[in-house]
């Protein structure tokens, strides 16, 4: 259930972690990266999810691996391409991802291109959005199918649709979208739920439907799974300032502050309570604390034990279906 920023093989193997996040920084030192991944493959009983953000446009990690990948089209540009072009391109990208041991792409971005007032959204301005409604669903499928042809799982993000102009990594982002608009944004995710088996939750606080950021709200997590009980739900970075600030009951906190243990426990417990499956964190050493917290919750309560086992089962089932885990 824990995905961390790729660190030493020893740490990952000893703690039997479930996934790693790969960045351009790792790929720039490719020989070192490959050695680490090979060692993990040889020693970990259950293979990892190896995740990378490869959206295209401004979010292009492959360019760190090879300059041949410079200038890949963004989601906004791919919206103007036909499905054959999209599929051919993403199949080529997927083949390279497979070659460098990536099996999960944190894309596509299904956040709306317009906010509830009808102006371009943050994701549209950064060219990351696939559109404002389900119109482009068939083009998104071409993107997903190109990845799937090479065994790469796609992740839709950020449910139920990031429409705030605030950067939720740095402070608590708030959306005043009405319920009807939120449901419209969420319909893009639902339309593609059969095609995309993982969804990443938004860290935005949708004022009209919740008292907390979406990733902490059990009802919004249930929305993400509606009709698809095996949908694996992934968090964004739990070390993001906004989520830690919310767990501490403060508006915001300095990014480098020594974060209190009791607040971190409150953060992880709230994430488990909400029904998230994979807990992603960039502060790798915190994985040990997360494991301890989950074990304590499981030992203390049969409710938490069932809750954690449900997530573990979804993850293992997906790894098996995707050919990552072989029995």
Tab-separated table of N, CA and C in Angstrom, residues 8 33 41 64 70 82 93 106 126 130 133 147 169 172 183 191 194 204 211 222 228 262 268 275 280 282 293 297:
chain	number	residue	atom	x	y	z
A	8	UNK	N	17.221	3.542	-1.762
A	8	UNK	CA	18.120	2.387	-1.807
A	8	UNK	C	17.334	1.076	-1.890
A	33	UNK	N	20.351	3.857	-11.785
A	33	UNK	CA	18.923	3.524	-11.674
A	33	UNK	C	18.690	2.058	-12.038
A	41	UNK	N	14.353	-6.170	-8.141
A	41	UNK	CA	13.670	-7.258	-8.850
A	41	UNK	C	14.126	-8.631	-8.359
A	64	UNK	N	14.702	13.264	-19.698
A	64	UNK	CA	15.877	13.087	-18.842
A	64	UNK	C	16.629	11.813	-19.192
A	70	UNK	N	12.483	14.924	-26.602
A	70	UNK	CA	12.148	16.349	-26.489
A	70	UNK	C	10.964	16.687	-27.394
A	82	UNK	N	-5.543	12.677	-34.360
A	82	UNK	CA	-6.522	11.594	-34.488
A	82	UNK	C	-6.065	10.395	-33.663
A	93	UNK	N	6.057	5.335	-26.892
A	93	UNK	CA	6.465	5.790	-25.552
A	93	UNK	C	6.372	4.635	-24.561
A	106	UNK	N	1.534	7.881	-14.472
A	106	UNK	CA	0.610	8.757	-13.749
A	106	UNK	C	0.021	9.780	-14.726
A	126	UNK	N	-1.725	25.084	-18.426
A	126	UNK	CA	-0.456	24.348	-18.450
A	126	UNK	C	-0.466	23.233	-19.510
A	130	UNK	N	-7.144	16.985	-20.825
A	130	UNK	CA	-7.649	16.317	-22.022
A	130	UNK	C	-8.999	16.868	-22.464
A	133	UNK	N	-15.098	17.802	-20.951
A	133	UNK	CA	-16.177	16.836	-20.723
A	133	UNK	C	-15.759	15.511	-21.363
A	147	UNK	N	-0.312	2.658	-24.186
A	147	UNK	CA	0.469	2.288	-22.998
A	147	UNK	C	0.231	0.823	-22.635
A	169	UNK	N	-0.085	21.470	-3.886
A	169	UNK	CA	1.133	20.919	-3.288
A	169	UNK	C	1.679	21.854	-2.214
A	172	UNK	N	-3.450	24.698	1.043
A	172	UNK	CA	-4.763	24.097	0.885
A	172	UNK	C	-5.497	24.796	-0.257
A	183	UNK	N	-20.012	16.908	-10.359
A	183	UNK	CA	-20.492	15.651	-10.943
A	183	UNK	C	-20.185	15.579	-12.433
A	191	UNK	N	-16.538	7.612	-17.194
A	191	UNK	CA	-16.624	7.120	-18.578
A	191	UNK	C	-15.426	6.247	-18.931
A	194	UNK	N	-13.535	1.760	-17.046
A	194	UNK	CA	-13.258	0.410	-17.553
A	194	UNK	C	-11.877	0.324	-18.192
A	204	UNK	N	-7.646	18.918	-3.474
A	204	UNK	CA	-8.450	20.135	-3.390
A	204	UNK	C	-9.606	19.940	-2.414
A	211	UNK	N	-16.286	18.870	3.893
A	211	UNK	CA	-15.647	19.717	4.905
A	211	UNK	C	-14.139	19.510	4.925
A	222	UNK	N	-15.534	7.003	-2.474
A	222	UNK	CA	-16.565	6.064	-2.950
A	222	UNK	C	-17.063	6.461	-4.330
A	228	UNK	N	-17.318	0.390	-9.929
A	228	UNK	CA	-16.051	-0.299	-10.222
A	228	UNK	C	-15.328	-0.594	-8.903
A	262	UNK	N	2.356	13.096	16.022
A	262	UNK	CA	0.913	12.928	16.241
A	262	UNK	C	0.115	13.436	15.037
A	268	UNK	N	-2.191	9.914	8.274
A	268	UNK	CA	-2.259	8.561	7.710
A	268	UNK	C	-3.565	7.873	8.089
A	275	UNK	N	-10.527	5.424	2.647
A	275	UNK	CA	-10.621	4.304	1.707
A	275	UNK	C	-9.595	4.297	0.599
A	280	UNK	N	1.055	7.417	-1.416
A	280	UNK	CA	2.306	7.863	-2.033
A	280	UNK	C	2.930	8.978	-1.200
A	282	UNK	N	6.728	11.389	-0.844
A	282	UNK	CA	8.056	11.712	-1.380
A	282	UNK	C	9.136	11.678	-0.301
A	293	UNK	N	2.152	2.755	11.801
A	293	UNK	CA	0.803	3.277	12.047
A	293	UNK	C	-0.251	2.286	11.554
A	297	UNK	N	-2.974	0.255	13.823
A	297	UNK	CA	-4.415	0.337	13.563
A	297	UNK	C	-5.010	-1.048	13.362
